[in-house]
GROMACS .gro file of C-alpha atoms in nm:
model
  300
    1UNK     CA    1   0.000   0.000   0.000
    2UNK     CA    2   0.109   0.382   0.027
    3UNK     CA    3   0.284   0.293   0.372
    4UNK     CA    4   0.378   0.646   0.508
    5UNK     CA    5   0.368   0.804   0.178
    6UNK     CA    6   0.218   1.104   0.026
    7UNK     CA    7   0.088   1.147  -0.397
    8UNK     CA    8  -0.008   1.369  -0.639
    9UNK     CA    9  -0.198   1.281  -0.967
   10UNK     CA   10  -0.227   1.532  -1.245
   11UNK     CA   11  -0.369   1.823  -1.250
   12UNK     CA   12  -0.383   2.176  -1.360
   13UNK     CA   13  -0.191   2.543  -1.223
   14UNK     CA   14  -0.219   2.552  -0.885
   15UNK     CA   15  -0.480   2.288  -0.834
   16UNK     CA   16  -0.318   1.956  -0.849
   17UNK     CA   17  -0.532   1.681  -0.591
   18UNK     CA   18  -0.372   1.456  -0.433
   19UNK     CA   19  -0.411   1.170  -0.143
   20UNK     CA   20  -0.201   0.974   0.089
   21UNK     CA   21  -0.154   0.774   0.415
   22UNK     CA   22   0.047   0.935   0.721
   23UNK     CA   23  -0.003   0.619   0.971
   24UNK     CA   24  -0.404   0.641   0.972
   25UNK     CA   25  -0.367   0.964   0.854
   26UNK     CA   26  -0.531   0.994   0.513
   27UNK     CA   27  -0.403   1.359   0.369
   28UNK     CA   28  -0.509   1.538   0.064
   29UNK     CA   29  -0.239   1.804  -0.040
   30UNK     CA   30  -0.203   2.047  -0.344
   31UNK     CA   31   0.133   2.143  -0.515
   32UNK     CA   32   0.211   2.408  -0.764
   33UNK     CA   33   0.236   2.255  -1.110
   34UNK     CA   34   0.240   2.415  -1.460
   35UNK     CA   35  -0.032   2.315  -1.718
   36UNK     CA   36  -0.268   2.003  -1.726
   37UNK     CA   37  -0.048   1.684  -1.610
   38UNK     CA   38  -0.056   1.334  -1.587
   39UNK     CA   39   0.247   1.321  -1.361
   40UNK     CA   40   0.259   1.149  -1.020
   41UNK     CA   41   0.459   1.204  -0.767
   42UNK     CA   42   0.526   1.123  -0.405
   43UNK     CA   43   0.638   1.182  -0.062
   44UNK     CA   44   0.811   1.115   0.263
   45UNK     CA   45   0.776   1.406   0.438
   46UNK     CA   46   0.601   1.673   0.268
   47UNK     CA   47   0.961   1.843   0.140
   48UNK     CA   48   1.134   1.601  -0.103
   49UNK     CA   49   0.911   1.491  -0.375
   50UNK     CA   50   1.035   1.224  -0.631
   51UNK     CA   51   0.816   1.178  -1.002
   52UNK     CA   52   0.731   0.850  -1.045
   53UNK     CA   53   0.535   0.861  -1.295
   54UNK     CA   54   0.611   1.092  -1.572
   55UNK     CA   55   0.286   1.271  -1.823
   56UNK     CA   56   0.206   0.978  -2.069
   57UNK     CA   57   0.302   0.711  -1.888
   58UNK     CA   58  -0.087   0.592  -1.829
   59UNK     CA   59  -0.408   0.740  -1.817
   60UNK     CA   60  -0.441   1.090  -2.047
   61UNK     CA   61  -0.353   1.436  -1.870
   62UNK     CA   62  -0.629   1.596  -1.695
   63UNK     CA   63  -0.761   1.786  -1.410
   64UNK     CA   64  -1.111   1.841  -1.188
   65UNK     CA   65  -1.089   1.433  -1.150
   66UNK     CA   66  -1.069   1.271  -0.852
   67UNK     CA   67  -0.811   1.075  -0.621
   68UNK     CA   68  -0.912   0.811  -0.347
   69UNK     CA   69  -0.740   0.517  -0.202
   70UNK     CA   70  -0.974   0.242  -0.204
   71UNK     CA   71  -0.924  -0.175  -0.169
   72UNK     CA   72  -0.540  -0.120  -0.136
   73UNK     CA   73  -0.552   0.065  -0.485
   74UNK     CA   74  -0.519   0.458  -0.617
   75UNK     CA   75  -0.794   0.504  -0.830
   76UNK     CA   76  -0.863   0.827  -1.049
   77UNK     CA   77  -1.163   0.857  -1.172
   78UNK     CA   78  -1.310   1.130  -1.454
   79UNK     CA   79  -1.205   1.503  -1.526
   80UNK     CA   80  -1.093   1.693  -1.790
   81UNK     CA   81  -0.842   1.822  -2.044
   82UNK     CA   82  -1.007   2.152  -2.227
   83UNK     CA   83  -1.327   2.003  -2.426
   84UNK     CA   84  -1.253   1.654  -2.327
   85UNK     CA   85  -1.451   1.557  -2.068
   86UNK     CA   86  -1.370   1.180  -1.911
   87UNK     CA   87  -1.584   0.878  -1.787
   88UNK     CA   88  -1.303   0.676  -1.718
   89UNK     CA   89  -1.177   0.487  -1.346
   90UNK     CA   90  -0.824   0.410  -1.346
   91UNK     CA   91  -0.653   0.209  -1.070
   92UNK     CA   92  -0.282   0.168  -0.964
   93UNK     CA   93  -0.208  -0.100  -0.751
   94UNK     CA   94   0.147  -0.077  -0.578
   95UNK     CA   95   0.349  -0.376  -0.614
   96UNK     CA   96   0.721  -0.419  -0.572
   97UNK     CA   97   0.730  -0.048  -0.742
   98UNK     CA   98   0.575   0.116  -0.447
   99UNK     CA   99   0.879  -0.078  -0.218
  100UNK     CA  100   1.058   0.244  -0.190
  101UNK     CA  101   1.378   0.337  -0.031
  102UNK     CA  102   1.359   0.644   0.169
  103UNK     CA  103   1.679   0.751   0.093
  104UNK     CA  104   1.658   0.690  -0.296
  105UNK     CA  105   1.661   0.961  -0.534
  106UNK     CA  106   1.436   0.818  -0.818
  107UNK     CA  107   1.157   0.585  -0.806
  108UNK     CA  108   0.938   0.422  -1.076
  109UNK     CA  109   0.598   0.236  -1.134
  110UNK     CA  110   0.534  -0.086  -1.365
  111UNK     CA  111   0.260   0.084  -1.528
  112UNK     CA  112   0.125  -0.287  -1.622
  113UNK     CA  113  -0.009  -0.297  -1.319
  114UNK     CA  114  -0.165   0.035  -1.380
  115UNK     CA  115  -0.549  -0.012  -1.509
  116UNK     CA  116  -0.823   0.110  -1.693
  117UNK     CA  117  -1.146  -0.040  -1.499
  118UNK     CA  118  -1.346   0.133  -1.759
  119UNK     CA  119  -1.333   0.381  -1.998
  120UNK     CA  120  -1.752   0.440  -1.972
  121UNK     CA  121  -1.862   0.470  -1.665
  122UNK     CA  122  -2.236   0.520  -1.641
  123UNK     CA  123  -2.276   0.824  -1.477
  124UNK     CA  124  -2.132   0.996  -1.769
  125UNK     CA  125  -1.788   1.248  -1.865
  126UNK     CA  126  -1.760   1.499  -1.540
  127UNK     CA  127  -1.527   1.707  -1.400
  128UNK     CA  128  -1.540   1.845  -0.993
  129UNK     CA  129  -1.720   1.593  -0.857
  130UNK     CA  130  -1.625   1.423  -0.567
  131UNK     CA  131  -1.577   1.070  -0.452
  132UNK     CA  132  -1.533   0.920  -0.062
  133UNK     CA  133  -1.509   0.531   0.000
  134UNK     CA  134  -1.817   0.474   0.265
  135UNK     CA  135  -1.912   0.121   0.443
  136UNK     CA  136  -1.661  -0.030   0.135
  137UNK     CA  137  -1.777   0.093  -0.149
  138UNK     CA  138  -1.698   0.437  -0.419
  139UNK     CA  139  -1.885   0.679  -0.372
  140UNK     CA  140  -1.938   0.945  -0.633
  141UNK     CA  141  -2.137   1.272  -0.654
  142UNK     CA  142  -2.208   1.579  -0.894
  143UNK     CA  143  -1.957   1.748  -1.116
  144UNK     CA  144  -2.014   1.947  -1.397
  145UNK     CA  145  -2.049   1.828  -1.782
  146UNK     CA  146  -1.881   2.004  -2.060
  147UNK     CA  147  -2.207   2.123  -2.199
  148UNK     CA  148  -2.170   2.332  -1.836
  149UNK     CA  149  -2.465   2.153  -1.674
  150UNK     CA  150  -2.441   2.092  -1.283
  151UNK     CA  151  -2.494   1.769  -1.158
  152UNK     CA  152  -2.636   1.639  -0.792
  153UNK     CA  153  -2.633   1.336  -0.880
  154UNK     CA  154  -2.508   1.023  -0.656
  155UNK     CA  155  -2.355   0.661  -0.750
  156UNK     CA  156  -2.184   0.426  -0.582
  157UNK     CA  157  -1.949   0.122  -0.714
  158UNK     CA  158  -1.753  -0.221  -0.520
  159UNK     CA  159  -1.546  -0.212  -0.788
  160UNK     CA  160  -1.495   0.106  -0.963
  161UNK     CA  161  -1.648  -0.075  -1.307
  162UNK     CA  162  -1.979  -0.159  -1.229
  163UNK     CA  163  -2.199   0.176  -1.099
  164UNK     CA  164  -2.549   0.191  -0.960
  165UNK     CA  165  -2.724   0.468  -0.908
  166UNK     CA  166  -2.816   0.567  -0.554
  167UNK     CA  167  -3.053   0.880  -0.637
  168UNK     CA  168  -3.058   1.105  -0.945
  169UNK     CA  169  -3.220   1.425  -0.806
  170UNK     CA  170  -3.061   1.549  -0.460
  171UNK     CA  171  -3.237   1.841  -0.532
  172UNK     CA  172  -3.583   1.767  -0.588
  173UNK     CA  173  -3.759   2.144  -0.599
  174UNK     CA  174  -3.442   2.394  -0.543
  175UNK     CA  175  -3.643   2.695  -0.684
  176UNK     CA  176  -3.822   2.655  -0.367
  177UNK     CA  177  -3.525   2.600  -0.159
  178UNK     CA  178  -3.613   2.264  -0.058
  179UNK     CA  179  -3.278   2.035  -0.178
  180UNK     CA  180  -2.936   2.079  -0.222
  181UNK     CA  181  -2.885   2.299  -0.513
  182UNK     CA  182  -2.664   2.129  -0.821
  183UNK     CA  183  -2.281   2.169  -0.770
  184UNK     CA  184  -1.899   2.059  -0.840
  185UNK     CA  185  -1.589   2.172  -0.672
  186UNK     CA  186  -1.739   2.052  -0.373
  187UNK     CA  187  -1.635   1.770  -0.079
  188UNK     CA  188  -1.833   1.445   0.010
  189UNK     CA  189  -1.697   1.225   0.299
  190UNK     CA  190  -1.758   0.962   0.491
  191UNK     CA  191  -1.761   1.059   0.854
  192UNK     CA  192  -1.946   0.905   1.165
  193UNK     CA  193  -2.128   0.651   0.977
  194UNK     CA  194  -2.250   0.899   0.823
  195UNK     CA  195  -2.213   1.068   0.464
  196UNK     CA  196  -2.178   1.415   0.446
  197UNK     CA  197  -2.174   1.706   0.135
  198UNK     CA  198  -1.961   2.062   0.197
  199UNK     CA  199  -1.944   2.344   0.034
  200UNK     CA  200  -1.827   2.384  -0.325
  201UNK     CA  201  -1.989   2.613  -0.653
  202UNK     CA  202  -2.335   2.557  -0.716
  203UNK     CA  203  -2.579   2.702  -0.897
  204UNK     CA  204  -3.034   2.642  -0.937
  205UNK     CA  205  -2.898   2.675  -1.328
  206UNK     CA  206  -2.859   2.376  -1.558
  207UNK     CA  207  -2.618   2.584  -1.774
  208UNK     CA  208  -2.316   2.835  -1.637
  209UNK     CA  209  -2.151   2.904  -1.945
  210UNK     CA  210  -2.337   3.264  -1.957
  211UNK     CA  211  -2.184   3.602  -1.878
  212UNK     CA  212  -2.540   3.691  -1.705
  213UNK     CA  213  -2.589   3.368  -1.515
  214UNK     CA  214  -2.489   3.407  -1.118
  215UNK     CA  215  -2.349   3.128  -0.920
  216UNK     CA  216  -2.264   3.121  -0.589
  217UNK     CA  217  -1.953   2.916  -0.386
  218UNK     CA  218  -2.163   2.774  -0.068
  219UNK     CA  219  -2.065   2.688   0.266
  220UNK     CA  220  -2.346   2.442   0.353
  221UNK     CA  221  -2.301   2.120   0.494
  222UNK     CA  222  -2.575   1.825   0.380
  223UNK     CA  223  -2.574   1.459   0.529
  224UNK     CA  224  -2.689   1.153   0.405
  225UNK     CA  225  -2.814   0.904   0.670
  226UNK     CA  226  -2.905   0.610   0.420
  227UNK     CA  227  -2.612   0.573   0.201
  228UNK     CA  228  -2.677   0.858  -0.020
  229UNK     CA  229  -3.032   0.785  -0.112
  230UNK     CA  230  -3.170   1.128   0.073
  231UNK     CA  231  -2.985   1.426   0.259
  232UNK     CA  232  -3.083   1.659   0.486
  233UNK     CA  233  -2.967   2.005   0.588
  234UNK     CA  234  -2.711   2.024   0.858
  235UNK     CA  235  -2.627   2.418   0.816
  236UNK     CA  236  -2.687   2.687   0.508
  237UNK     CA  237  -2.370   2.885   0.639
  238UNK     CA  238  -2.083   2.705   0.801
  239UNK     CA  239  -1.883   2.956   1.029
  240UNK     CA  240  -1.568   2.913   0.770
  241UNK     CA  241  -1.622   3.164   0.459
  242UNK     CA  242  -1.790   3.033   0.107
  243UNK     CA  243  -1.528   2.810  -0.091
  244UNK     CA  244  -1.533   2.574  -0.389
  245UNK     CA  245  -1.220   2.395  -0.494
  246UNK     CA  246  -1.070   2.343  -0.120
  247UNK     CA  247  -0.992   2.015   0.033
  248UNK     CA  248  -1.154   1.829   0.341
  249UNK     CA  249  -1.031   1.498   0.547
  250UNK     CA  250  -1.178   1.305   0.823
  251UNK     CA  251  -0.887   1.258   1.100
  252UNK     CA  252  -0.915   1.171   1.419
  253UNK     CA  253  -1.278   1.185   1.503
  254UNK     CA  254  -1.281   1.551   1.357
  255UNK     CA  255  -1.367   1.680   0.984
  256UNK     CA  256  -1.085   1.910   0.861
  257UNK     CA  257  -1.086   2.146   0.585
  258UNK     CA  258  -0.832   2.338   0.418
  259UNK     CA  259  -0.774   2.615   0.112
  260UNK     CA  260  -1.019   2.680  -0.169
  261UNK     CA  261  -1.147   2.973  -0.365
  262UNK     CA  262  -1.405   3.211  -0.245
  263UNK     CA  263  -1.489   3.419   0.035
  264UNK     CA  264  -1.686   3.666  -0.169
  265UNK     CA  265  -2.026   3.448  -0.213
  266UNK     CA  266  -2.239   3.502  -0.546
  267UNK     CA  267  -2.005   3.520  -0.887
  268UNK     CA  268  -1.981   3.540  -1.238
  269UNK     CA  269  -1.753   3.288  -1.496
  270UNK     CA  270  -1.573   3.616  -1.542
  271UNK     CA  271  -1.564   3.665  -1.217
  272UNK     CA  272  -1.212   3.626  -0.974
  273UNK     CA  273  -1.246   3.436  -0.653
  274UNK     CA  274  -0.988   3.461  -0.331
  275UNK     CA  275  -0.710   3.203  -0.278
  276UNK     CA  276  -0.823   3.111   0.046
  277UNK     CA  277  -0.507   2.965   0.338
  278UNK     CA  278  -0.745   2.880   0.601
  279UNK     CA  279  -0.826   2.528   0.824
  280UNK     CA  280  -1.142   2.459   1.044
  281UNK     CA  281  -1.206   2.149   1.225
  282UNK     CA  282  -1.545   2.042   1.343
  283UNK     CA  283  -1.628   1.712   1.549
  284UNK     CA  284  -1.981   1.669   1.459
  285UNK     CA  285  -2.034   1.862   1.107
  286UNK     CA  286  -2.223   2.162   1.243
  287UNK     CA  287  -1.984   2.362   1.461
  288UNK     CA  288  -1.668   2.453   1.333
  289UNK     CA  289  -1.353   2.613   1.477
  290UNK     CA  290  -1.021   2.742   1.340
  291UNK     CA  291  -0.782   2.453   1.356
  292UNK     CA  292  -0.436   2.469   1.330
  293UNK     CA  293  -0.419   2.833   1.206
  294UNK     CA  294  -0.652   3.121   1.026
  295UNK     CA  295  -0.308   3.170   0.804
  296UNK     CA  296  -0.155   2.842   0.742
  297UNK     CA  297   0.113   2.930   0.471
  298UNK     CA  298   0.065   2.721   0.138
  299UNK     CA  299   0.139   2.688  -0.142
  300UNK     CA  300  -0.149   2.643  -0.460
   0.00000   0.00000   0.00000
């Protein structure tokens, strides 16, 4: 497995996902990269990073997808590159490859033993959605097409090939502010048996690509009681500011949450969000706290 490792897949600019194990520790971590890569690359300690994997070497460069470590596997799953939207799930599983020396300089990865599951999945090309593992299986929720629809959909796979669908309409009358509006650059995790939707951009519109169409970056918090199937409110404003594009882990008994852009509510496209540095903590989804610091220095 990843041992005491941290990775990187792809990406694009400054917002390259990544996920790793520190002990139990499962940490997601951004790193300043130029373009749209297909790269990996790992981790000790956070300061010396090594490319395994160099652009090319398996699934096509791309960014908005997503990165979980699931069934002793990294999978990657969807995204895009420009127009191209993907429905693809990719898995690595680390064999004698991932048997690093910590004081080696170079590393590499028998791609063989890198996969494509499927090159279809059924819910369809997406980019900034978001996937959790929950009681052992993927789970996968809206995104945004490249016709610039929002999705609020949710699926949910054993293996990362074969996807049903848990419920196709989270929000079943938004215009009267009664479900979760669409969205994509948002969180979903699995936390206290529990799964739970945060934040990200969403809008009541099927289609953003319009210079007059408002969206807003939310700081709600929804949560799922039945696997997905229905989700209730937990809060409409979280204390931490409005954010889309940010990261958030589950770590010792607490929800953490880190970075994004936003803090100014209701935007255009054209519009420019703040890089936000922040990290809030909550133990039980609705009451958050600064965690570590209010101005964490990194980099994105």
């Amino acid at each position: 497995n990843l041992g005491d490792r941290m990775c990187f897949v792809g990406g694009y600019g400054r917002r390259a996902w990544g996920v790793g194990k520190q002990g139990e520790l499962v940490v997601a971590i951004l790193f300043n990269v130029i373009g749209v890569m297909g790269d990996i690359w790992c981790s000790f300690d956070g300061e010396t990073w090594s490319e395994v994997a160099p652009n090319g070497d398996g699934f096509d460069r791309r960014h908005g997808h997503a990165v979980v470590f699931f069934n002793d596997r990294m999978w990657v799953i969807g995204g895009n590159l420009s127009s191209t939207y993907y429905a693809d799930v990719w898995n690595l599983e680390p064999t004698s490859g991932w048997d690093w020396d910590p004081d080696a300089t170079t590393y590499g990865i028998d791609w063989a033993d890198y996969t494509e599951v499927t090159a279809s999945a059924p819910w369809g090309a997406r980019t900034g959605h978001a996937v959790t593992v929950h009681n052992g299986e993927l789970y996968l929720s809206g995104g945004k097409t490249s016709d610039g629809e929002y999705l609020d959909d949710v699926w949910k796979s054993s293996n990362g090939s074969t996807w049903t669908l848990v419920t196709d309409n989270i929000s079943p009358d938004p215009e009267n502010d009664t479900g979760m509006d669409k969205r994509a650059y948002h969180q979903m995790l699995s936390f206290d048996g529990k799964l739970w939707i945060i934040g990200g951009r969403a809008s009541y519109h099927e289609t953003i690509f319009d210079e007059n169409t408002t969206m807003y970056e939310a700081n709600d918090i929804w949560m799922s009681e039945d696997n997905g199937a229905t989700w209730n409110e937990v809060t409409d404003h979280a204390s931490f500011e409005q954010r889309q594009d940010f990261q958030a882990v589950v770590h010792d008994g607490a929800i953490y949450i880190t970075g994004g852009y936003g803090g100014d509510g209701y935007v255009t496209v054209q519009g420019k969000d703040s890089i936000l540095n922040d990290v809030w903590r909550s133990e039980d989804g609705v009451n958050w706290r600064a965690g570590f610091s209010k101005t964490v220095t990194m980099q994105r």
